[in-house]
Amino acid sequence: MSVTTLSSLSSNTRPTQGRVWILGGLLVALIVAAPLIAIAWIALFPTENIWPHLVSTVLPRHSWNTLVLMFGNGIGVFLIGTASAWLVSTCDFPGRRLFEWAMLLPLAVPAYIVAFVYTDILEFAGPVQGLLRDLFGWQTSRDYWFPEIRSMGGAIFVMSFVLYPYVYLLARAAFHEQSSSVLEVSRTLGRGPWQTFLTVALPLARPAIVVGIALAMMETLADFGTVDYFAVNTLTVAVFNVWLGMGNAGGAAQIALVMLGFVVLLITLERIGRHGRQYHHTSSRYQTSPRVRLHGARMVAAFLVCAVPIVLGFLIPAGVLLRHAIIFFDESWNQAFFAFARNSLTLSATAALFAVSIAVFLAYGRRLSGRGFGVLSRIALLGYAVPGAVLAVGVLIPFARLDNAIDAIARDMFGVSTGLILSGTIFALVFAYVVRFLAVGFGAVEASLGKIRPTMDMAARSLGAGPGRTLWRIHLPLVRGSLIAAGTIVFVDSMKELPATLILRPFNFDTLATHVYQFASDELLEQSALSALTIVLAGILPVIILSRALRQSRPGTREGRLAVADALPTPAPPVPPTIPS
């Protein structure tokens, strides 16, 4: 009903207005896809081809490390995220209501900050090994064995406890959406709770869990701060080394193209995993499952399964940063901190404003124009799947050449030099942020616009309002809350972004993220703890938004019943989940 109505509505749109939306969507898609096109072009036609050297030396080892890290984290986030989501959804034990939203807290802490903190705690000179030496009388590292945090295992440990909320978030929503009648049928057939979980609940939630694992693995592929600090040579590190160390843009673009191949492989595997296995509710009646009350050892085990990820992924890193920030407050609370914070706020707010504005344009254009515009919008959202370092390569090189062309024209015509007006300013950073996080804003805006019934458009159109006026007077006020949420998530993601910022920032221009990375790399985490804590506090905002959205979307609650009742008469195509990094 809704698709037909919107199609007929689109056919009533004046041709000139329709062309404006299509041309606008085409322009946005071309601009966003330009960095990817540039990477492919530079990789295929490099000035100095070092591909044979990369194949024989760099790529095998870095590709293997990348695969081990991705699959290690994939297993880690699956175990932690799925187990905790199942427990808080179906069991009752002390602290369950707290764990429901607290399990999302590690999303607020960037992985590289957690890596800095645990290195500070677990290294030879740290408090843990120092305490062990005092207790047992050990003198040197030869007297005992202690796991090395700066290793592949350490990277998997840190990233698993930071990225598991991607799986938890989607698995919890999937478990909540399962009607109790489905699980009761399994129980009446003689299967116990564990068998019901393995044979019914887990297969039904598998599509959501696979998406969560794929998102976590993409974040792993894009990470630079953690792997560089832990000396784990992945493809992201190779991009930095080849470009900044060897000064070879073509080689960096070729490695970037290999990373894009990993992204395509992940997306393909996720699609294959869902192929032919679609799950639908056969009834519109939802019944909340009665939670199983746990006692004794099971209660303690459930409590630990939920508490340990929060302690390791959030409480310990935040506590250490808070302690350092208090002790070194006088050294950190200075003009430099305000300059870093001002730079981060300016960049992030500008990127959020542009990203949400473009997201509104794309989402509303898709609502008006249907499938054809949908293809353009999907192209415009490709940036979210591209690691920050790869995106930076695709932005900086064409921008630098464009700057040179503009400068040459200005010299010839006016006798003045324009300098680097694109690649040497924050313009390149804002552009990269918008391309990277446009999908985050688009998902929230599109989902919110999808809840507005087409009859609203028809009523406005019958009163003589065009598409633009209808958007401004009707839709934007109705989706105002979602716009704020989308802008907040883009804002926080931009504040945490590190690889693209390191490459694209202008000379002598630092943000909170780059300041923390540089100080921590110089073993001066204490002096940058205030900046790191500021990033963590900002990251809590989307956690609150996500937690509230989860609570309101749960079937069985009043808000959930209203949402389901609204959704059932007008089924919409599934919207890919968009989660902050």
XYZ file of C-alpha atoms in Angstrom:
581
model
C 0.000 0.000 0.000
C 2.659 2.432 0.979
C 4.920 1.706 -1.999
C 2.045 2.055 -4.446
C 0.882 5.257 -2.863
C 4.327 6.827 -2.901
C 4.857 5.792 -6.498
C 1.625 7.408 -7.530
C 2.619 10.406 -5.480
C 5.919 10.568 -7.323
C 4.159 10.424 -10.662
C 2.173 13.485 -9.674
C 5.358 15.434 -8.950
C 6.110 18.034 -11.599
C 8.879 16.871 -14.021
C 11.129 19.817 -13.170
C 10.948 19.068 -9.457
C 11.584 15.385 -10.067
C 14.670 16.158 -12.144
C 16.032 18.347 -9.345
C 15.938 15.442 -6.875
C 17.421 12.990 -9.377
C 20.206 15.361 -10.449
C 20.934 16.228 -6.836
C 21.129 12.556 -5.900
C 23.386 11.860 -8.876
C 25.691 14.740 -7.888
C 25.950 13.540 -4.283
C 26.623 9.969 -5.414
C 29.393 11.130 -7.746
C 31.036 13.328 -5.103
C 30.932 10.608 -2.453
C 32.137 7.933 -4.855
C 34.956 10.167 -6.156
C 37.518 9.040 -3.518
C 36.892 5.389 -4.370
C 37.247 6.107 -8.076
C 40.468 8.002 -7.361
C 41.900 5.064 -5.366
C 41.145 2.646 -8.179
C 42.662 4.978 -10.789
C 45.860 5.668 -8.820
C 46.265 1.989 -7.963
C 45.866 0.864 -11.569
C 48.021 3.635 -13.057
C 50.700 4.461 -10.436
C 53.564 6.838 -11.130
C 56.010 4.299 -9.718
C 54.692 0.758 -9.699
C 55.889 -1.114 -6.594
C 53.166 -3.767 -6.754
C 55.630 -6.651 -7.337
C 57.612 -5.509 -4.294
C 54.437 -5.284 -2.197
C 53.311 -8.759 -3.265
C 56.640 -10.331 -2.400
C 57.233 -8.547 0.920
C 54.409 -6.592 2.539
C 51.071 -8.009 1.459
C 51.362 -11.681 2.546
C 52.330 -10.931 6.148
C 50.054 -7.910 6.594
C 47.111 -9.661 4.951
C 47.556 -12.705 7.204
C 47.739 -10.513 10.310
C 44.623 -8.661 9.188
C 42.717 -11.915 8.663
C 43.802 -13.349 12.028
C 42.825 -10.141 13.811
C 39.448 -9.917 12.064
C 38.451 -13.509 12.689
C 39.814 -13.460 16.239
C 37.693 -10.428 16.995
C 34.766 -11.990 15.151
C 34.836 -14.991 17.484
C 35.298 -12.754 20.538
C 32.430 -10.381 19.805
C 30.144 -13.299 18.896
C 30.701 -15.080 22.202
C 30.476 -11.974 24.388
C 27.682 -10.186 22.516
C 25.402 -13.181 21.946
C 25.731 -14.645 25.438
C 25.080 -11.334 27.196
C 22.169 -10.475 24.872
C 20.510 -13.848 25.513
C 20.922 -13.576 29.286
C 19.469 -10.064 29.653
C 16.630 -10.927 27.255
C 15.432 -14.210 28.729
C 16.759 -14.529 32.276
C 16.207 -12.692 35.523
C 19.160 -12.177 37.859
C 20.528 -9.358 40.031
C 21.585 -6.339 37.953
C 19.788 -7.394 34.756
C 18.005 -4.057 34.294
C 21.317 -2.235 34.758
C 23.111 -4.534 32.328
C 20.465 -3.949 29.635
C 21.860 -0.499 28.885
C 25.281 -0.691 30.552
C 26.393 -3.382 28.086
C 26.513 -0.590 25.472
C 28.976 1.567 27.427
C 32.168 0.202 25.771
C 30.911 1.812 22.543
C 31.788 5.154 24.121
C 35.498 4.338 24.356
C 37.610 4.237 21.176
C 39.643 1.046 20.905
C 42.949 2.919 20.727
C 42.276 4.610 24.084
C 41.515 1.234 25.697
C 44.753 -0.064 24.199
C 46.724 2.825 25.716
C 45.175 2.224 29.144
C 45.786 -1.532 29.248
C 49.349 -1.093 28.064
C 49.848 1.353 30.909
C 48.400 -1.181 33.364
C 49.792 -4.492 32.106
C 53.290 -3.663 30.843
C 56.389 -4.625 32.843
C 56.547 -1.264 34.645
C 52.784 -1.189 35.238
C 50.966 -1.703 38.552
C 49.835 -5.302 37.876
C 53.264 -6.781 37.222
C 54.732 -4.559 39.931
C 52.259 -5.983 42.449
C 53.061 -9.554 41.382
C 56.801 -8.934 41.804
C 56.219 -7.518 45.285
C 54.007 -10.439 46.322
C 56.195 -13.253 45.031
C 59.633 -11.687 45.260
C 60.343 -11.791 41.547
C 63.104 -9.505 40.400
C 63.247 -9.548 36.591
C 61.028 -10.616 33.696
C 63.000 -13.883 33.483
C 61.613 -14.970 36.861
C 58.023 -15.302 35.640
C 55.815 -15.354 32.552
C 53.225 -12.708 31.875
C 51.202 -12.300 28.660
C 52.502 -9.530 26.406
C 49.771 -6.947 25.889
C 51.467 -5.477 22.818
C 50.759 -8.482 20.632
C 48.154 -10.008 18.367
C 46.460 -11.575 21.379
C 46.403 -8.223 23.150
C 44.822 -6.542 20.126
C 42.123 -9.242 19.930
C 41.502 -8.903 23.679
C 41.107 -5.110 23.518
C 38.987 -4.988 20.372
C 36.703 -7.831 21.452
C 35.768 -6.029 24.664
C 35.234 -2.727 22.820
C 33.407 -3.949 19.712
C 31.108 -6.634 21.195
C 28.224 -4.081 21.595
C 27.710 -4.277 17.806
C 26.647 -7.918 18.214
C 24.937 -7.345 21.564
C 22.836 -4.511 20.169
C 21.497 -6.454 17.187
C 21.253 -9.827 18.944
C 19.319 -8.321 21.829
C 16.861 -6.691 19.441
C 16.468 -10.014 17.597
C 15.864 -11.961 20.828
C 13.320 -9.384 21.982
C 11.432 -9.678 18.699
C 11.028 -13.432 19.069
C 7.547 -14.250 20.284
C 7.360 -16.502 23.326
C 4.993 -18.835 21.473
C 7.860 -19.923 19.208
C 10.042 -20.834 22.179
C 7.129 -22.470 24.016
C 6.518 -24.790 21.065
C 10.113 -25.944 21.364
C 9.701 -26.541 25.091
C 6.491 -28.525 24.603
C 8.364 -30.786 22.188
C 10.696 -31.765 25.003
C 13.677 -29.516 24.427
C 15.330 -27.872 27.397
C 16.378 -24.204 27.676
C 19.860 -24.844 26.266
C 18.555 -26.906 23.335
C 15.865 -24.289 22.640
C 18.527 -21.599 22.536
C 20.782 -23.553 20.158
C 18.112 -24.932 17.813
C 15.438 -22.201 17.780
C 16.441 -18.824 19.233
C 19.987 -18.690 17.871
C 19.066 -19.675 14.272
C 16.235 -17.129 14.288
C 18.633 -14.401 15.463
C 21.432 -15.466 13.128
C 20.893 -12.788 10.439
C 21.151 -10.007 13.037
C 24.176 -11.609 14.694
C 25.949 -11.996 11.348
C 25.393 -8.310 10.586
C 26.804 -7.378 14.000
C 29.892 -9.529 13.487
C 30.417 -8.058 10.006
C 30.247 -4.511 11.431
C 32.740 -5.382 14.170
C 35.109 -6.938 11.626
C 34.871 -3.822 9.440
C 35.794 -1.694 12.450
C 38.732 -4.028 13.060
C 39.873 -3.631 9.473
C 39.620 0.166 9.749
C 41.462 0.451 13.076
C 44.860 2.111 13.076
C 45.565 3.402 16.593
C 45.365 0.032 18.355
C 47.305 -2.063 15.854
C 49.981 0.578 15.384
C 50.467 0.932 19.151
C 50.581 -2.845 19.594
C 52.983 -3.246 16.626
C 50.566 -5.565 14.814
C 51.288 -5.049 11.139
C 47.941 -4.999 9.379
C 46.982 -3.558 6.000
C 45.997 -0.235 7.605
C 49.498 0.125 9.030
C 50.907 -0.772 5.617
C 48.973 2.097 4.000
C 50.552 4.561 6.440
C 54.039 3.083 6.072
C 54.018 3.008 2.273
C 52.541 6.445 1.868
C 54.108 8.438 4.701
C 57.273 6.348 5.079
C 58.094 5.526 1.454
C 56.266 8.500 -0.086
C 54.621 6.246 -2.645
C 50.978 7.175 -3.201
C 50.466 4.540 -5.876
C 51.587 1.744 -3.552
C 49.359 3.060 -0.761
C 46.418 3.124 -3.171
C 47.157 -0.466 -4.226
C 47.103 -1.625 -0.595
C 43.945 0.419 -0.078
C 42.386 -1.425 -3.002
C 43.245 -4.732 -1.315
C 41.504 -3.482 1.840
C 38.440 -2.609 -0.201
C 38.556 -6.193 -1.428
C 38.341 -7.313 2.222
C 35.311 -5.046 2.717
C 33.605 -6.470 -0.374
C 34.412 -9.986 0.861
C 32.825 -9.251 4.240
C 29.690 -7.811 2.667
C 29.453 -10.782 0.293
C 29.856 -13.303 3.108
C 27.187 -11.517 5.100
C 24.816 -11.626 2.102
C 25.604 -15.279 1.438
C 24.978 -16.090 5.081
C 21.476 -14.676 4.807
C 20.709 -16.018 1.326
C 17.603 -18.169 1.255
C 17.161 -17.921 5.015
C 14.604 -15.274 5.679
C 12.676 -15.326 8.914
C 9.274 -13.772 9.343
C 6.782 -13.540 12.135
C 3.579 -15.281 11.112
C 1.472 -13.422 13.648
C 1.015 -9.800 14.592
C 0.458 -10.792 18.236
C 3.505 -10.481 20.421
C 3.693 -12.007 23.850
C 6.537 -11.228 26.167
C 8.404 -14.330 27.278
C 8.452 -14.908 31.034
C 12.045 -14.603 32.183
C 13.719 -17.549 33.825
C 14.709 -16.755 37.376
C 18.285 -17.888 37.991
C 19.600 -19.073 41.339
C 22.868 -20.211 42.841
C 25.794 -20.870 40.533
C 23.794 -20.039 37.401
C 22.912 -16.643 38.824
C 26.572 -15.915 39.634
C 27.693 -17.098 36.192
C 25.103 -14.926 34.414
C 26.132 -11.931 36.514
C 29.801 -12.443 35.650
C 29.119 -12.973 31.940
C 27.464 -9.534 31.818
C 29.631 -7.705 34.351
C 33.095 -8.691 33.081
C 32.724 -7.061 29.604
C 31.538 -3.816 31.206
C 34.381 -3.804 33.721
C 37.069 -4.596 31.142
C 35.611 -2.569 28.274
C 34.520 0.574 30.125
C 34.946 0.838 33.896
C 38.687 0.107 34.065
C 39.654 2.368 31.089
C 37.350 5.181 32.238
C 38.520 4.827 35.849
C 42.205 4.976 34.889
C 41.612 8.002 32.659
C 39.632 9.746 35.404
C 42.421 9.137 37.929
C 45.092 10.458 35.553
C 42.913 13.422 34.598
C 42.485 14.408 38.261
C 46.166 14.005 39.125
C 47.424 15.831 36.029
C 44.564 18.302 35.802
C 46.737 21.397 36.238
C 49.066 20.271 33.443
C 46.234 19.287 31.088
C 43.768 22.141 31.670
C 45.572 24.671 29.500
C 45.221 26.647 26.299
C 46.351 23.708 24.188
C 43.510 21.553 25.529
C 40.973 24.247 24.657
C 42.464 24.537 21.166
C 42.234 20.761 20.611
C 38.681 20.690 21.959
C 37.696 23.668 19.786
C 39.124 21.981 16.695
C 37.301 18.721 17.451
C 34.011 20.473 18.175
C 34.214 22.623 15.046
C 35.080 19.739 12.759
C 32.547 17.345 14.253
C 29.692 19.862 14.357
C 30.322 20.939 10.757
C 30.482 17.338 9.568
C 27.291 16.464 11.468
C 25.441 19.435 9.950
C 26.450 18.564 6.387
C 25.937 14.821 6.838
C 22.431 15.179 8.242
C 21.449 17.748 5.586
C 22.611 15.457 2.772
C 20.985 12.476 4.495
C 17.644 14.311 4.583
C 17.970 15.142 0.885
C 18.769 11.537 -0.040
C 16.137 9.967 2.211
C 13.385 12.311 1.040
C 14.440 11.927 -2.588
C 14.206 8.171 -2.202
C 10.759 8.534 -0.628
C 9.625 10.579 -3.621
C 11.385 8.870 -6.492
C 11.426 5.193 -5.494
C 13.875 2.534 -6.711
C 15.878 4.619 -9.200
C 16.844 7.131 -6.557
C 17.493 4.275 -4.142
C 20.423 3.110 -6.271
C 21.985 6.584 -6.115
C 21.490 6.766 -2.364
C 23.138 3.372 -1.879
C 26.164 4.526 -3.874
C 26.368 7.622 -1.691
C 26.479 5.426 1.417
C 29.509 3.372 0.376
C 31.840 5.529 2.428
C 30.796 3.897 5.713
C 32.306 0.603 4.591
C 35.617 2.237 3.662
C 38.328 2.378 6.358
C 39.426 5.878 7.322
C 42.986 5.425 6.059
C 41.741 4.244 2.661
C 39.316 7.117 2.438
C 42.066 9.587 3.288
C 44.156 8.283 0.369
C 41.197 8.740 -1.950
C 40.522 12.274 -0.710
C 43.979 13.772 -0.408
C 45.490 12.824 -3.758
C 42.717 14.192 -6.025
C 42.323 17.249 -3.792
C 46.063 17.957 -4.041
C 45.957 17.725 -7.821
C 42.878 19.948 -7.911
C 44.673 22.469 -5.693
C 47.643 22.495 -8.046
C 45.370 23.068 -11.028
C 43.552 25.946 -9.323
C 46.852 27.467 -8.222
C 48.272 27.264 -11.747
C 45.194 28.945 -13.222
C 45.284 31.696 -10.567
C 48.974 32.347 -11.245
C 48.417 32.552 -14.990
C 45.340 34.755 -14.850
C 45.865 36.910 -11.749
C 49.517 36.422 -10.816
C 48.676 35.204 -7.301
C 49.005 31.848 -5.608
C 45.935 30.285 -4.020
C 47.925 27.675 -2.107
C 46.304 24.471 -0.865
C 42.728 25.637 -0.409
C 41.262 22.094 -0.384
C 43.900 19.607 0.751
C 45.666 21.997 3.125
C 42.619 23.083 5.117
C 39.917 21.481 7.235
C 37.784 21.233 4.094
C 39.364 17.860 3.296
C 38.726 16.634 6.843
C 35.069 17.665 6.841
C 34.612 16.095 3.415
C 36.131 12.818 4.612
C 33.987 12.800 7.762
C 30.819 13.403 5.745
C 31.652 10.647 3.258
C 32.585 8.242 6.068
C 29.562 8.830 8.301
C 26.844 9.821 5.846
C 25.346 6.327 6.115
C 24.939 6.743 9.886
C 22.782 9.826 9.458
C 20.938 8.400 6.463
C 19.828 5.269 8.314
C 18.285 7.236 11.166
C 16.591 9.772 8.881
C 15.246 7.184 6.439
C 13.837 5.032 9.230
C 12.119 8.042 10.754
C 10.671 9.264 7.427
C 9.404 5.736 6.793
C 7.127 6.017 9.828
C 5.240 8.968 8.306
C 2.200 7.723 6.459
C 1.970 8.611 2.738
C -1.435 10.149 3.372
C 0.384 13.080 4.968
C 2.185 13.741 1.675
C -1.051 13.387 -0.268
C -2.883 15.814 2.010
C -0.095 18.397 1.696
C 0.038 17.931 -2.062
C -3.744 18.311 -2.395
C -3.422 21.666 -0.609
C -0.912 22.846 -3.214
C 2.361 22.290 -1.351
C 5.297 21.043 -3.461
C 7.826 18.440 -2.309
C 10.174 21.023 -0.825
C 7.472 22.829 1.104
C 6.014 19.520 2.292
C 9.429 18.481 3.551
C 10.013 21.779 5.332
C 6.570 22.242 6.872
C 5.463 18.645 7.492
C 8.256 16.108 7.587
C 11.127 17.933 9.233
C 9.121 18.927 12.322
C 7.897 15.320 12.648
C 11.378 13.768 12.408
C 13.150 16.457 14.410
C 14.108 14.031 17.173
C 15.661 11.585 14.722
C 17.604 14.403 13.077
C 19.077 15.364 16.432
C 19.937 11.727 17.166
C 21.535 11.271 13.738
C 23.538 14.482 14.123
C 24.696 13.429 17.586
C 25.932 10.057 16.372
C 27.792 11.601 13.418
C 29.241 14.233 15.764
C 30.611 11.655 18.193
C 31.923 9.378 15.446
C 33.769 12.342 13.957
C 35.304 13.201 17.326
C 36.685 9.658 17.635
C 37.938 9.298 14.047
C 41.718 8.892 14.042
C 43.257 7.468 10.812
C 41.699 9.970 8.400
C 42.432 12.835 10.792
C 46.103 11.881 11.078
C 46.527 11.955 7.296
C 44.289 14.873 6.292
C 44.767 17.382 9.109
C 46.434 20.666 8.171
C 49.916 21.449 9.426
C 50.001 22.212 13.179
C 46.338 21.301 13.497
C 45.467 18.763 16.200
C 42.231 17.389 17.544
C 41.568 15.614 20.822
C 41.988 12.245 19.079
C 45.333 13.063 17.458
C 46.564 14.707 20.665
C 45.788 11.559 22.682
C 47.382 9.312 20.061
C 50.593 11.324 19.885
C 51.012 11.660 23.652
C 50.178 8.002 24.316
C 52.634 6.940 21.592
C 55.288 8.909 23.492
C 54.354 7.083 26.735
C 52.679 10.234 28.072
C 49.140 8.947 28.500
C 48.766 10.703 31.850
C 49.182 14.148 30.289
C 46.543 13.394 27.620
C 44.053 11.652 29.949
C 41.802 14.726 30.127
C 41.479 14.791 26.331
C 40.803 11.042 26.225
C 38.192 11.353 28.957
C 36.489 14.140 27.011
C 36.165 11.828 23.992
C 34.731 9.084 26.217
C 32.179 11.435 27.791
C 31.075 12.598 24.355
C 30.757 8.963 23.288
C 28.227 8.271 26.036
C 25.609 10.421 24.233
C 24.894 7.938 21.409
C 24.875 5.137 23.991
C 22.004 6.872 25.764
C 20.196 7.379 22.451
C 20.669 3.750 21.424
C 19.561 2.455 24.802
C 16.418 4.573 24.701
C 15.642 3.494 21.141
C 16.029 -0.166 22.113
C 13.691 0.206 25.052
C 11.033 1.946 22.970
C 11.226 -0.512 20.076
C 10.790 -3.644 22.135
C 7.634 -5.623 21.207
C 5.394 -6.058 24.190
C 5.939 -2.546 25.541
C 3.440 0.213 24.867
C 5.865 1.999 22.535
C 6.763 -1.263 20.877
C 3.119 -2.197 20.280
C 2.485 1.208 18.715
C 5.558 0.795 16.520
C 4.490 -2.690 15.437
C 0.923 -1.553 14.802
C 2.250 1.276 12.646
C 4.595 -0.998 10.774
C 2.318 -3.920 9.984
C -0.178 -2.217 7.615
C 2.588 -0.544 5.611
C 5.567 -2.921 5.433
C 8.745 -1.181 4.330
C 11.906 -2.733 2.897
C 14.452 -3.620 5.605
C 16.838 -0.833 6.530
C 20.448 -1.880 7.137
C 21.451 -1.148 10.733
C 23.803 1.823 11.105
C 26.016 1.688 14.207
C 28.694 4.399 15.393
C 32.346 3.384 15.369
